[in-house]
């Protein structure tokens, strides 16, 4: 989405093929639990493409995580956050 997290936000990064065997949905569930305890403190950046991308976007939306979960699509490794 191009937005940058504020310095107080801890960014969790997943980079790779977005498929069922990668467990990315578990990371979305974890962000939802963390958000319930500490709103605005954690964000998830999912970098990659794959068969689950639309499903994960729908899950994040259904959980109200549009501001916390970002599906960036494919990104050059050199452009990944430090």
CSV table of N, CA and C in Angstrom, one decimal:
chain,number,residue,atom,x,y,z
A,1,UNK,N,0.8,-1.2,0.0
A,1,UNK,CA,0.0,0.0,0.0
A,1,UNK,C,0.8,1.3,0.0
A,2,UNK,N,2.1,1.1,0.2
A,2,UNK,CA,3.0,2.3,0.2
A,2,UNK,C,3.1,3.1,1.4
A,3,UNK,N,2.2,2.8,2.4
A,3,UNK,CA,2.3,3.6,3.6
A,3,UNK,C,3.4,3.1,4.5
A,4,UNK,N,4.0,4.0,5.3
A,4,UNK,CA,5.1,3.6,6.2
A,4,UNK,C,4.6,3.6,7.6
A,5,UNK,N,5.0,2.6,8.4
A,5,UNK,CA,4.6,2.5,9.8
A,5,UNK,C,5.3,3.6,10.5
A,6,UNK,N,4.7,4.1,11.6
A,6,UNK,CA,5.4,5.1,12.4
A,6,UNK,C,6.5,4.4,13.2
A,7,UNK,N,7.5,5.1,13.7
A,7,UNK,CA,8.6,4.5,14.4
A,7,UNK,C,8.1,3.7,15.6
A,8,UNK,N,7.0,4.0,16.2
A,8,UNK,CA,6.5,3.3,17.4
A,8,UNK,C,5.8,2.0,17.0
A,9,UNK,N,5.5,1.7,15.7
A,9,UNK,CA,4.9,0.5,15.3
A,9,UNK,C,5.9,-0.5,15.0
A,10,UNK,N,5.7,-1.7,15.5
A,10,UNK,CA,6.6,-2.9,15.2
A,10,UNK,C,6.1,-3.5,13.9
A,11,UNK,N,6.9,-3.6,12.9
A,11,UNK,CA,6.5,-4.2,11.6
A,11,UNK,C,6.9,-5.6,11.6
A,12,UNK,N,5.9,-6.5,11.3
A,12,UNK,CA,6.2,-7.9,11.0
A,12,UNK,C,6.2,-8.1,9.5
A,13,UNK,N,7.2,-8.7,9.0
A,13,UNK,CA,7.3,-8.9,7.5
A,13,UNK,C,7.3,-10.3,7.1
A,14,UNK,N,6.4,-10.6,6.1
A,14,UNK,CA,6.5,-11.9,5.5
A,14,UNK,C,6.8,-11.7,4.0
A,15,UNK,N,7.8,-12.4,3.5
A,15,UNK,CA,8.2,-12.3,2.1
A,15,UNK,C,8.3,-13.7,1.5
A,16,UNK,N,7.5,-13.9,0.5
A,16,UNK,CA,7.5,-15.3,-0.1
A,16,UNK,C,6.3,-15.6,-0.9
A,17,UNK,N,6.1,-16.8,-1.3
A,17,UNK,CA,5.0,-17.3,-2.0
A,17,UNK,C,3.8,-17.3,-1.0
A,18,UNK,N,2.7,-16.7,-1.4
A,18,UNK,CA,1.5,-16.7,-0.5
A,18,UNK,C,0.6,-17.9,-0.8
A,19,UNK,N,0.9,-19.0,0.0
A,19,UNK,CA,0.1,-20.2,-0.3
A,19,UNK,C,-0.3,-20.9,1.1
A,20,UNK,N,-1.1,-21.8,1.0
A,20,UNK,CA,-1.7,-22.5,2.2
A,20,UNK,C,-0.6,-23.0,3.1
A,21,UNK,N,0.5,-23.6,2.6
A,21,UNK,CA,1.5,-24.2,3.4
A,21,UNK,C,2.5,-23.3,4.1
A,22,UNK,N,2.3,-22.0,3.8
A,22,UNK,CA,3.2,-21.0,4.4
A,22,UNK,C,2.7,-20.4,5.7
A,23,UNK,N,1.5,-20.6,6.1
A,23,UNK,CA,0.9,-20.2,7.3
A,23,UNK,C,0.8,-18.7,7.5
A,24,UNK,N,0.6,-17.9,6.4
A,24,UNK,CA,0.5,-16.5,6.5
A,24,UNK,C,-0.8,-16.1,7.2
A,25,UNK,N,-1.8,-16.9,7.1
A,25,UNK,CA,-3.1,-16.6,7.8
A,25,UNK,C,-2.9,-16.6,9.4
A,26,UNK,N,-1.9,-17.4,9.8
A,26,UNK,CA,-1.6,-17.4,11.3
A,26,UNK,C,-1.0,-16.0,11.7
A,27,UNK,N,-0.2,-15.4,10.8
A,27,UNK,CA,0.3,-14.1,11.1
A,27,UNK,C,-0.8,-13.1,11.2
A,28,UNK,N,-1.8,-13.2,10.3
A,28,UNK,CA,-2.9,-12.2,10.4
A,28,UNK,C,-3.7,-12.4,11.7
A,29,UNK,N,-3.9,-13.7,12.1
A,29,UNK,CA,-4.6,-13.9,13.3
A,29,UNK,C,-3.8,-13.3,14.5
A,30,UNK,N,-2.5,-13.4,14.5
A,30,UNK,CA,-1.6,-12.9,15.5
A,30,UNK,C,-1.7,-11.4,15.6
A,31,UNK,N,-1.7,-10.7,14.4
A,31,UNK,CA,-1.8,-9.3,14.4
A,31,UNK,C,-3.2,-8.9,15.0
A,32,UNK,N,-4.2,-9.6,14.7
A,32,UNK,CA,-5.6,-9.3,15.3
A,32,UNK,C,-5.5,-9.4,16.8
A,33,UNK,N,-4.9,-10.5,17.3
A,33,UNK,CA,-4.8,-10.6,18.8
A,33,UNK,C,-3.9,-9.5,19.4
A,34,UNK,N,-2.8,-9.2,18.8
A,34,UNK,CA,-2.0,-8.1,19.3
A,34,UNK,C,-2.7,-6.8,19.2
A,35,UNK,N,-3.5,-6.5,18.2
A,35,UNK,CA,-4.2,-5.3,18.1
A,35,UNK,C,-5.2,-5.2,19.2
A,36,UNK,N,-5.8,-6.3,19.6
A,36,UNK,CA,-6.8,-6.2,20.7
A,36,UNK,C,-6.2,-5.8,22.0
A,37,UNK,N,-4.9,-6.2,22.2
A,37,UNK,CA,-4.2,-5.9,23.4
A,37,UNK,C,-3.5,-4.5,23.4
A,38,UNK,N,-2.9,-4.2,22.2
A,38,UNK,CA,-2.1,-3.0,22.0
A,38,UNK,C,-2.4,-2.3,20.7
A,39,UNK,N,-3.5,-1.7,20.6
A,39,UNK,CA,-3.9,-1.1,19.3
A,39,UNK,C,-2.9,-0.1,18.7
A,40,UNK,N,-2.7,-0.2,17.4
A,40,UNK,CA,-1.7,0.7,16.7
A,40,UNK,C,-0.3,0.4,16.9
A,41,UNK,N,0.1,-0.7,17.6
A,41,UNK,CA,1.5,-1.0,17.9
A,41,UNK,C,2.1,-2.0,16.9
A,42,UNK,N,1.4,-2.7,16.2
A,42,UNK,CA,1.9,-3.8,15.3
A,42,UNK,C,1.3,-3.7,13.9
A,43,UNK,N,2.1,-4.0,12.9
A,43,UNK,CA,1.6,-4.0,11.5
A,43,UNK,C,2.2,-5.2,10.8
A,44,UNK,N,1.5,-5.7,9.9
A,44,UNK,CA,2.0,-6.9,9.1
A,44,UNK,C,2.1,-6.5,7.6
A,45,UNK,N,3.3,-6.6,7.1
A,45,UNK,CA,3.6,-6.4,5.6
A,45,UNK,C,3.8,-7.7,5.0
A,46,UNK,N,2.9,-8.1,4.0
A,46,UNK,CA,3.0,-9.3,3.3
A,46,UNK,C,3.5,-9.0,1.9
A,47,UNK,N,4.7,-9.4,1.6
A,47,UNK,CA,5.3,-9.2,0.3
A,47,UNK,C,5.3,-10.5,-0.5
A,48,UNK,N,4.7,-10.5,-1.7
A,48,UNK,CA,4.7,-11.7,-2.5
A,48,UNK,C,3.4,-11.8,-3.2
A,49,UNK,N,3.4,-12.9,-4.0
A,49,UNK,CA,2.2,-13.2,-4.8
A,49,UNK,C,1.9,-14.7,-4.5
A,50,UNK,N,0.7,-15.1,-4.8
A,50,UNK,CA,0.3,-16.5,-4.7
A,50,UNK,C,-1.2,-16.7,-4.6
A,51,UNK,N,-1.6,-18.0,-4.6
A,51,UNK,CA,-3.0,-18.4,-4.7
A,51,UNK,C,-3.8,-17.9,-3.5
A,52,UNK,N,-3.2,-17.5,-2.4
A,52,UNK,CA,-4.0,-17.1,-1.2
A,52,UNK,C,-4.1,-15.6,-1.0
A,53,UNK,N,-3.6,-14.8,-2.0
A,53,UNK,CA,-3.5,-13.4,-1.8
A,53,UNK,C,-4.9,-12.8,-1.6
A,54,UNK,N,-5.8,-13.1,-2.4
A,54,UNK,CA,-7.2,-12.5,-2.3
A,54,UNK,C,-7.9,-13.0,-1.0
A,55,UNK,N,-7.7,-14.2,-0.7
A,55,UNK,CA,-8.3,-14.8,0.5
A,55,UNK,C,-7.7,-14.1,1.8
A,56,UNK,N,-6.4,-13.8,1.8
A,56,UNK,CA,-5.8,-13.1,2.9
A,56,UNK,C,-6.3,-11.7,3.0
A,57,UNK,N,-6.4,-11.0,1.9
A,57,UNK,CA,-6.9,-9.7,1.9
A,57,UNK,C,-8.3,-9.6,2.4
A,58,UNK,N,-9.2,-10.6,2.1
A,58,UNK,CA,-10.5,-10.7,2.6
A,58,UNK,C,-10.5,-10.9,4.1
A,59,UNK,N,-9.7,-11.8,4.5
A,59,UNK,CA,-9.6,-12.1,6.0
A,59,UNK,C,-9.2,-10.9,6.8
A,60,UNK,N,-8.2,-10.2,6.3
A,60,UNK,CA,-7.7,-9.0,7.0
A,60,UNK,C,-8.8,-8.0,7.1
A,61,UNK,N,-9.6,-7.8,6.0
A,61,UNK,CA,-10.7,-6.9,5.9
A,61,UNK,C,-11.8,-7.3,6.9
A,62,UNK,N,-12.1,-8.6,6.9
A,62,UNK,CA,-13.2,-9.1,7.8
A,62,UNK,C,-12.8,-8.9,9.3
A,63,UNK,N,-11.5,-8.9,9.6
A,63,UNK,CA,-11.1,-8.7,11.0
A,63,UNK,C,-10.9,-7.3,11.3
A,64,UNK,N,-11.1,-6.4,10.4
A,64,UNK,CA,-11.0,-4.9,10.6
A,64,UNK,C,-9.5,-4.5,10.6
A,65,UNK,N,-8.7,-5.2,9.9
A,65,UNK,CA,-7.2,-4.9,9.9
A,65,UNK,C,-6.7,-4.2,8.7
A,66,UNK,N,-7.6,-3.5,8.0
A,66,UNK,CA,-7.2,-2.8,6.8
A,66,UNK,C,-6.0,-1.8,7.0
A,67,UNK,N,-5.9,-1.2,8.2
A,67,UNK,CA,-4.8,-0.3,8.5
A,67,UNK,C,-3.6,-1.0,9.1
A,68,UNK,N,-3.7,-2.3,9.4
A,68,UNK,CA,-2.6,-3.0,10.1
A,68,UNK,C,-2.0,-4.1,9.2
A,69,UNK,N,-2.7,-4.6,8.2
A,69,UNK,CA,-2.2,-5.6,7.3
A,69,UNK,C,-2.1,-5.1,5.9
A,70,UNK,N,-0.9,-5.1,5.3
A,70,UNK,CA,-0.7,-4.6,4.0
A,70,UNK,C,-0.1,-5.7,3.1
A,71,UNK,N,-0.8,-5.9,2.0
A,71,UNK,CA,-0.4,-6.9,1.0
A,71,UNK,C,0.2,-6.1,-0.2
A,72,UNK,N,1.5,-6.1,-0.2
A,72,UNK,CA,2.3,-5.3,-1.1
A,72,UNK,C,2.5,-5.9,-2.5
A,73,UNK,N,2.2,-7.2,-2.7
A,73,UNK,CA,2.5,-7.8,-3.9
A,73,UNK,C,4.0,-8.1,-4.0
A,74,UNK,N,4.4,-8.3,-5.3
A,74,UNK,CA,5.9,-8.6,-5.5
A,74,UNK,C,6.7,-7.3,-5.3
A,75,UNK,N,7.8,-7.5,-4.7
A,75,UNK,CA,8.7,-6.3,-4.4
A,75,UNK,C,10.1,-6.8,-4.6
A,76,UNK,N,11.0,-6.0,-5.2
A,76,UNK,CA,12.4,-6.3,-5.3
A,76,UNK,C,13.0,-6.4,-3.9
A,77,UNK,N,13.8,-7.4,-3.7
A,77,UNK,CA,14.4,-7.6,-2.4
A,77,UNK,C,15.1,-6.4,-1.8
A,78,UNK,N,15.8,-5.6,-2.7
A,78,UNK,CA,16.5,-4.4,-2.3
A,78,UNK,C,15.6,-3.3,-1.7
A,79,UNK,N,14.3,-3.4,-2.0
A,79,UNK,CA,13.3,-2.4,-1.6
A,79,UNK,C,12.6,-2.8,-0.3
A,80,UNK,N,12.9,-4.0,0.2
A,80,UNK,CA,12.2,-4.4,1.5
A,80,UNK,C,12.7,-3.6,2.6
A,81,UNK,N,11.8,-3.4,3.6
A,81,UNK,CA,12.2,-2.6,4.8
A,81,UNK,C,13.4,-3.3,5.5
A,82,UNK,N,14.2,-2.5,6.2
A,82,UNK,CA,15.3,-3.0,7.0
A,82,UNK,C,14.8,-3.7,8.2
